[in-house]
Coordinates of C-alpha atoms and ligand atoms in Angstrom, one line a residue:
X1 CA 0.2 0.1 0.0
X2 CA 1.2 3.3 -1.0
X3 CA 0.8 5.8 1.5
X4 CA 1.0 9.1 -0.9
X5 CA -1.5 7.9 -3.0
X6 CA -5.4 8.4 -1.2
X7 CA -9.1 7.4 -2.6
X8 CA -11.2 9.3 -1.1
X9 CA -14.2 7.4 -0.7
X10 CA -17.3 9.3 -0.4
X11 CA -20.0 7.7 2.0
X12 CA -22.8 10.7 1.1
X13 CA -22.1 9.9 -2.6
X14 CA -22.4 6.0 -1.6
X15 CA -26.2 7.2 0.7
X16 CA -27.3 9.2 -2.8
X17 CA -27.2 6.5 -5.4
X18 CA -28.6 4.1 -2.8
X19 CA -31.3 6.6 -2.7
X20 CA -31.8 7.1 -6.3
X21 CA -31.5 3.5 -7.1
X22 CA -34.4 2.3 -4.5
X23 CA -36.5 4.9 -5.8
X24 CA -36.7 3.2 -8.9
X25 CA -37.8 0.4 -6.7
X26 CA -41.1 -1.2 -5.6
X27 CA -41.3 -1.3 -2.3
X28 CA -40.4 -4.7 -0.8
X29 CA -37.8 -5.2 -3.6
X30 CA -34.5 -6.3 -1.6
X31 CA -31.2 -4.4 -2.5
X32 CA -28.3 -6.3 -2.6
X33 CA -24.7 -4.7 -3.3
X34 CA -22.5 -6.3 -5.7
X35 CA -19.1 -6.0 -3.2
X36 CA -16.6 -8.5 -5.6
X37 CA -12.9 -7.5 -6.3
X38 CA -13.3 -5.2 -3.2
X39 CA -16.0 -3.1 -4.0
X40 CA -15.3 -2.8 -7.2
X41 CA -11.8 -1.4 -6.2
X42 CA -13.2 0.9 -3.9
X43 CA -12.1 -0.5 -0.7
X44 CA -14.6 -3.1 1.5
X45 CA -12.8 -2.1 4.3
X46 CA -14.3 2.0 4.3
X47 CA -17.5 0.7 2.6
X48 CA -18.7 -2.1 4.7
X49 CA -20.0 0.1 7.5
X50 CA -21.4 2.4 5.2
X51 CA -23.1 0.2 3.2
X52 CA -24.0 -3.1 5.4
X53 CA -26.6 -0.3 7.2
X54 CA -28.7 0.6 3.8
X55 CA -28.8 -3.0 2.7
X56 CA -30.4 -6.3 2.1
X57 CA -27.0 -8.2 1.7
X58 CA -23.8 -9.1 -0.3
X59 CA -23.4 -10.5 -3.4
X60 CA -19.8 -11.7 -3.5
X61 CA -18.1 -13.6 -6.2
X62 CA -15.7 -15.7 -4.3
X63 CA -16.1 -18.2 -1.2
X64 CA -12.7 -16.1 0.2
X65 CA -15.3 -12.8 0.0
X66 CA -18.0 -14.0 1.7
X67 CA -15.8 -15.9 4.5
X68 CA -14.0 -12.5 5.0
X69 CA -17.8 -10.8 5.2
X70 CA -19.4 -13.2 8.4
X71 CA -15.5 -11.8 10.0
X72 CA -16.9 -8.8 9.8
X73 CA -19.8 -9.8 11.9
X74 CA -22.1 -9.6 9.5
X75 CA -25.0 -11.7 9.8
X76 CA -27.3 -11.3 7.3
X77 CA -27.6 -12.9 3.5
X78 CA -24.2 -13.5 1.6
X79 CA -25.1 -14.7 -1.9
X80 CA -21.7 -16.1 -3.7
X81 CA -21.6 -15.8 -6.7
X82 CA -19.3 -18.9 -7.9
X83 CA -18.7 -21.8 -5.9
X84 CA -15.3 -23.4 -4.0
X85 CA -13.8 -25.8 -6.6
X86 CA -11.7 -28.4 -6.9
X87 CA -10.1 -29.5 -3.4
X88 CA -11.0 -26.5 -1.4
X89 CA -13.3 -29.3 0.6
X90 CA -12.2 -27.3 4.1
X91 CA -13.5 -24.4 2.1
X92 CA -16.7 -25.6 0.9
X93 CA -17.4 -26.8 5.1
X94 CA -17.2 -23.6 5.8
X95 CA -19.7 -22.3 3.6
X96 CA -22.6 -24.6 5.4
X97 CA -21.4 -23.5 8.7
X98 CA -21.3 -19.7 8.2
X99 CA -24.5 -19.9 6.1
X100 CA -23.5 -18.7 3.0
X101 CA -25.9 -18.6 0.1
X102 CA -23.6 -20.5 -2.2
X103 CA -24.5 -21.1 -6.3
X104 CA -25.7 -23.9 -8.3
X105 CA -25.3 -23.4 -11.7
X106 CA -24.5 -27.5 -12.5
X107 CA -25.0 -31.3 -11.2
X108 CA -21.4 -31.1 -10.0
X109 CA -22.2 -28.2 -8.2
X110 CA -25.1 -29.6 -6.9
X111 CA -23.4 -32.5 -5.5
X112 CA -19.9 -30.9 -3.9
X113 CA -22.7 -28.6 -1.7
X114 CA -24.4 -31.6 -0.9
X115 CA -20.9 -33.9 0.0
X116 CA -20.1 -30.3 1.9
X117 CA -23.4 -30.5 3.5
X118 CA -23.6 -33.7 4.6
X119 CA -19.3 -33.6 6.2
X120 CA -21.0 -30.6 8.2
X121 CA -23.9 -32.2 10.0
X122 CA -26.0 -28.4 8.6
X123 CA -28.2 -27.5 5.7
X124 CA -26.7 -25.6 2.6
X125 CA -29.0 -22.6 1.8
X126 CA -28.4 -22.3 -2.4
X127 CA -29.8 -19.8 -5.0
X128 CA -29.8 -21.6 -8.9
X129 CA -28.2 -20.4 -11.8
X130 CA -29.7 -19.9 -14.9
X131 CA -28.1 -19.3 -18.4
X132 CA -30.8 -17.9 -20.1
X133 CA -28.4 -16.7 -22.8
X134 CA -25.1 -15.5 -21.3
X135 CA -23.7 -18.5 -22.2
X136 CA -21.7 -18.6 -18.8
X137 CA -22.1 -20.0 -16.2
X138 CA -25.2 -21.7 -15.7
X139 CA -27.2 -24.5 -15.9
X140 CA -28.9 -24.7 -19.2
X141 CA -33.1 -23.7 -19.3
X142 CA -33.8 -26.8 -20.6
X143 CA -32.4 -28.5 -17.7
X144 CA -33.3 -25.8 -15.0
X145 CA -37.1 -28.0 -13.7
X146 CA -35.4 -31.0 -13.5
X147 CA -32.8 -30.0 -11.5
X148 CA -34.6 -27.7 -9.6
X149 CA -36.5 -31.6 -8.4
X150 CA -33.2 -33.1 -7.9
X151 CA -32.4 -30.0 -5.0
X152 CA -36.1 -30.8 -3.8
X153 CA -35.1 -34.4 -2.8
X154 CA -32.1 -33.8 -0.7
X155 CA -32.6 -33.0 2.5
X156 CA -29.5 -31.1 3.3
X157 CA -29.4 -28.5 0.4
X158 CA -32.4 -26.3 0.8
X159 CA -33.3 -23.9 -2.7
X160 CA -34.2 -20.4 -1.2
X161 CA -33.5 -18.4 -4.7
X162 CA -33.3 -18.4 -8.5
X163 CA -31.4 -16.5 -10.8
X164 CA -30.4 -15.3 -14.0
X165 CA -27.7 -12.7 -15.3
X166 CA -28.0 -10.4 -18.3
X167 CA -25.2 -10.5 -21.2
X168 CA -26.3 -6.5 -22.8
X169 CA -28.9 -5.1 -20.3
X170 CA -26.6 -1.9 -20.8
X171 CA -26.8 -1.2 -25.0
X172 CA -29.6 0.5 -26.1
X173 CA -31.5 -2.2 -28.0
X174 CA -32.5 -4.6 -25.0
X175 CA -33.9 -6.7 -27.8
X176 CA -31.5 -9.5 -26.2
X177 CA -32.3 -9.2 -22.9
X178 CA -35.7 -9.2 -23.2
X179 CA -35.8 -12.7 -24.9
X180 CA -33.1 -13.4 -21.8
X181 CA -35.8 -12.6 -19.3
X182 CA -38.6 -14.9 -21.5
X183 CA -36.8 -17.4 -21.1
X184 CA -36.0 -17.3 -17.5
X185 CA -39.6 -17.0 -16.5
X186 CA -40.2 -19.6 -18.6
X187 CA -39.0 -21.9 -16.3
X188 CA -39.3 -19.5 -13.1
X189 CA -41.4 -21.9 -10.2
X190 CA -44.4 -21.1 -9.3
X191 CA -43.1 -20.7 -5.2
X192 CA -43.5 -17.4 -3.7
X193 CA -41.2 -18.4 -1.2
X194 CA -38.1 -18.1 -3.5
X195 CA -35.9 -15.0 -4.1
X196 CA -35.8 -14.2 -7.6
X197 CA -33.6 -12.1 -9.0
X198 CA -32.0 -11.2 -12.8
X199 CA -31.1 -7.1 -12.4
X200 CA -27.8 -5.7 -12.4
X201 CA -27.5 -2.0 -12.1
X202 CA -28.3 -1.7 -16.3
X203 CA -31.4 -3.8 -15.8
X204 CA -32.6 -1.9 -12.8
X205 CA -32.3 1.7 -14.0
X206 CA -33.8 0.7 -17.5
X207 CA -35.8 -2.5 -17.4
X208 CA -38.4 -2.6 -14.0
X209 CA -40.2 -6.1 -15.5
X210 CA -36.8 -7.3 -14.1
X211 CA -36.1 -6.8 -10.6
X212 CA -39.1 -9.9 -9.4
X213 CA -37.7 -9.2 -5.7
X214 CA -34.2 -8.3 -5.4
X215 CA -31.6 -6.2 -8.0
X216 CA -27.8 -7.3 -7.7
X217 CA -26.3 -3.9 -7.9
X218 CA -22.6 -3.1 -8.6
X219 CA -21.1 -0.4 -11.0
X220 CA -24.0 2.8 -10.5
X221 CA -24.1 1.8 -6.8
X222 CA -20.9 2.8 -6.3
X223 CA -21.8 6.1 -9.2
X224 CA -20.5 5.0 -12.5
X225 CA -23.4 4.9 -15.0
X226 CA -22.8 1.3 -16.8
X227 CA -22.5 2.4 -20.1
X228 CA -23.3 4.6 -22.6
X229 CA -26.4 3.3 -23.5
X230 CA -28.7 3.3 -20.9
X231 CA -32.2 4.9 -22.0
X232 CA -33.1 5.8 -18.2
X233 CA -31.7 9.2 -16.7
X234 CA -30.1 8.4 -13.5
X235 CA -27.9 10.7 -11.4
X236 CA -25.4 9.0 -10.0
X237 CA -22.8 10.0 -8.0
X238 CA -19.3 8.8 -8.7
X239 CA -17.9 7.7 -4.8
X240 CA -14.1 8.0 -5.9
X241 CA -11.4 10.4 -6.0
X242 CA -7.7 9.9 -6.1
X243 CA -4.7 12.4 -5.2
X244 CA -1.2 11.9 -5.1
X245 CA 1.6 15.0 -4.2
X246 CA 3.7 16.4 -7.2
X247 CA 7.4 14.5 -5.9
X248 CA 9.5 16.6 -8.1
X249 CA 9.1 20.1 -10.4
X250 CA 11.5 20.1 -13.2
X251 CA 12.3 22.7 -16.4
X252 CA 12.5 20.3 -20.0
X253 CA 14.1 23.2 -22.5
X254 CA 12.0 23.3 -26.2
X255 CA 13.2 20.2 -28.1
X256 CA 13.5 18.5 -24.9
X257 CA 12.3 14.9 -24.2
X258 CA 10.6 12.6 -21.2
X259 CA 10.1 9.2 -20.2
X260 CA 10.3 5.4 -21.9
X261 CA 11.3 5.9 -25.9
X262 CA 11.6 9.6 -25.7
X263 CA 7.6 9.5 -27.4
X264 CA 7.1 12.8 -25.5
X265 CA 8.8 16.3 -27.3
X266 CA 8.6 19.4 -25.8
X267 CA 7.9 21.9 -28.5
X268 CA 8.4 25.0 -25.9
X269 CA 10.6 25.7 -23.5
X270 CA 9.0 23.7 -20.5
X271 CA 8.3 23.5 -16.9
X272 CA 6.8 18.8 -15.4
X273 CA 5.9 17.2 -13.1
X274 CA 6.4 14.0 -11.3
X275 CA 3.1 11.7 -10.3
X276 CA 4.0 9.1 -8.7
X277 CA 1.7 7.2 -9.9
X278 CA 1.6 4.1 -12.8
X279 CA 0.5 0.9 -14.4
X280 CA 1.9 -0.7 -11.4
X281 CA -0.6 1.4 -9.4
X282 CA -3.7 0.8 -12.0
X283 CA -3.2 4.0 -13.9
X284 CA -3.4 2.5 -17.1
X285 CA -0.1 2.9 -19.6
X286 CA -2.6 3.4 -22.8
X287 CA -3.1 6.4 -21.2
X288 CA 0.4 8.0 -22.2
X289 CA -0.1 11.1 -23.8
X290 CA -4.1 11.2 -23.8
X291 CA -5.5 12.1 -20.4
X292 CA -4.6 15.0 -18.4
X293 CA -4.5 15.3 -14.0
X294 CA -5.8 18.1 -12.3
X295 CA -3.4 20.8 -10.4
X296 CA -4.9 23.8 -8.5
X297 CA -8.2 23.1 -11.6
X298 CA -5.9 23.2 -14.1
X299 CA -5.6 20.5 -16.7
X300 CA -2.5 19.0 -16.8
X301 CA -1.4 16.4 -19.6
X302 CA 0.6 13.3 -19.1
X303 CA 3.6 13.5 -21.3
X304 CA 5.1 10.3 -22.5
X305 CA 4.7 7.0 -21.1
X306 CA 2.7 6.2 -18.0
X307 CA 5.3 4.3 -15.9
X308 CA 5.3 1.7 -13.4
X309 CA 4.8 3.7 -10.9
X310 CA 5.5 7.5 -12.0
X311 CA 3.9 9.9 -14.9
X312 CA 5.1 12.7 -16.1
X313 CA 2.9 16.1 -16.3
X314 CA 3.1 19.2 -18.1
X315 CA 2.5 22.2 -15.8
X316 CA 3.5 24.8 -17.8
X317 CA 0.1 26.7 -18.1
X318 CA -0.7 26.2 -14.4
X319 CA 1.2 29.3 -12.2
X320 CA 3.7 28.5 -9.3
X321 CA 3.4 24.6 -9.3
X322 CA 5.6 23.2 -6.4
X323 CA 6.6 20.1 -5.0
X324 CA 4.2 18.4 -2.4
X325 CA 0.9 20.2 -4.2
X326 CA -1.6 18.4 -5.1
X327 CA -2.4 16.7 -8.1
X328 CA -6.3 15.5 -8.7
X329 CA -5.8 11.6 -10.6
X330 CA -9.2 11.3 -10.6
X331 CA -11.9 13.8 -10.2
X332 CA -15.4 12.9 -8.5
X333 CA -17.3 14.8 -10.7
X334 CA -18.2 12.7 -13.9
X335 CA -17.6 15.9 -16.4
X336 CA -13.9 16.1 -15.5
X337 CA -12.0 15.4 -18.1
X338 CA -10.2 12.9 -15.5
X339 CA -13.4 11.0 -14.2
X340 CA -13.8 7.5 -14.4
X341 CA -16.0 7.8 -17.3
X342 CA -13.7 9.5 -19.4
X343 CA -11.0 7.6 -18.9
X344 CA -12.4 4.5 -19.5
X345 CA -13.4 5.6 -22.7
X346 CA -9.9 6.9 -23.0
X347 CA -8.0 4.0 -22.5
X348 CA -10.8 1.8 -24.7
X349 CA -12.3 0.3 -21.6
X350 CA -15.8 0.4 -19.0
X351 CA -15.4 2.2 -15.8
X352 CA -15.3 -1.3 -14.5
X353 CA -11.8 -2.3 -15.0
X354 CA -10.9 1.1 -14.5
X355 CA -12.1 1.5 -10.9
X356 CA -10.9 -2.6 -10.0
X357 CA -7.1 -1.6 -10.7
X358 CA -7.0 1.6 -8.9
X359 CA -7.8 -0.5 -5.8
X360 CA -4.9 -2.2 -5.3
X361 CA -2.2 0.0 -3.9
X362 CA -3.9 3.1 -2.7
X363 CA -5.1 4.0 0.3
X364 CA -8.7 3.9 0.9
X365 CA -10.1 7.1 2.9
X366 CA -13.8 7.3 3.8
X367 CA -15.1 11.5 3.5
X368 CA -18.2 12.9 4.7
Ligands
LIG1 C1 -20.9 -8.0 -11.3 C2 -22.2 -8.6 -11.3 C3 -23.4 -8.0 -11.3 C4 -23.1 -6.5 -10.8 O1 -22.9 -5.9 -12.1 P1 -23.2 -4.2 -12.0 O2 -23.4 -4.0 -14.0 O3 -21.7 -3.6 -11.7 O4 -24.3 -3.8 -11.7 C5 -24.9 -8.4 -11.1 N1 -24.3 -10.0 -11.2 C6 -24.0 -11.1 -11.2 C7 -24.1 -12.2 -11.7 C8 -22.3 -9.9 -11.7 O5 -21.7 -11.3 -11.8

C-alpha cells in the first residue's frame, strides 16, 4: 500500500446512489450490492460500515470474499456467485457452517455442496443460476426443472432462490435482454418463497420488469453509469477521488523529451511535474500522452509514457506549482476530463476496469 496515494471514498455519494436507485424499486424489492473485487476497487474496509446499514445482503464472487464478510460480523444474507472449486473441501464446509448462500450452476456443483452439507451436518442454502443466454455460468434452461426437482429431493440442501444474469442490459437495444427475460420467466417455479433476481445495474435502471424481488447492483452503486447506452437518466455520484502529490518539478527546454522511448517531445520551454502513480498502481499505460490530471483546478496533460510507478505531467500553464502540491488523478465530477468514465473512454475500456485496477496499491479513506 502506498500511503502517498489516497482514494477518498464518499459515504454521502454512496448514500445518494442507493437512495436514487431505491426510488426506482417497488417497496419490498431487496437491494443487494455486488461487492466483488473489494467493492470494484473502492475498498471494503471503508465501505462496509456504510453499506451494511443500508442494504439487504451482499453478493460476492468468491467464497473467500463471503467468509471475509462473516469475519467482519455480517449476519445477514450473503450470496456467493462462484463456488469453492476442486479440492477446497475445508472452504466448502465453512460456507455451509457460516450460512453463506451458494450458487448451484451444475449437477457437479450441487453434488459437492451436498457433500459439504453432509460432512458438516447442516443445511446448505442455494440459489440456482440459470443460463438464459449469456453463455457463461448457469444451468441451461432445458435442464432447470429437473435440477430443481433433484434439489427438492435432498434433505440437506435447501433451494432459497433462483437467478439469471443479462449479457447486454446496458445496450440501447434491449431485445436480447428481453429474450433472456422470457427464457427466465418460462422456467420460473411458482413458489412465492423463492428469492428471484436477474437485474444488474443497467437492468435495474432501464427495465423495471426485471426487478422480481431483488436486484444485484454493482457499478451504479459506486456512482458510474454502466454504459453510454442507458435509456433512463439517473443522477449518480461517483464515490471516488484519487489524489497524489507532486514529488518533483523541473524544466525541460524546447525540443527536450521525456519518458521511456522518449516519445514525447516538448515544443516549447516547459515545466513538468512528476506524479508518483503508474500502471503498477492501476493507472493505465495506454493513457500515456492522452489523459490529464488536475492541479489547482487546471488540466495538466500526461506527457510521454506512464511508467510502473510514476508519470510526467505538463504544468507549464499552471502558475506557481511546487513540489508537494496536490494532484487530482481521478475526479469525482463525472464531467471532468479525469473522471473514471472519461478515462475509461480514453483507455478503450469500461469504468469497472478502471476502478478495479486502482484498488490495490492505494490507501482508501472514507470522507463525509
Ligand atoms: C458483477 C455482477 C453484477 C453487477 O453488475 P453491475 O453491472 O456492476 O451492476 C450482477 N450480477 C452478477 C452475477 C455479477 O457477476
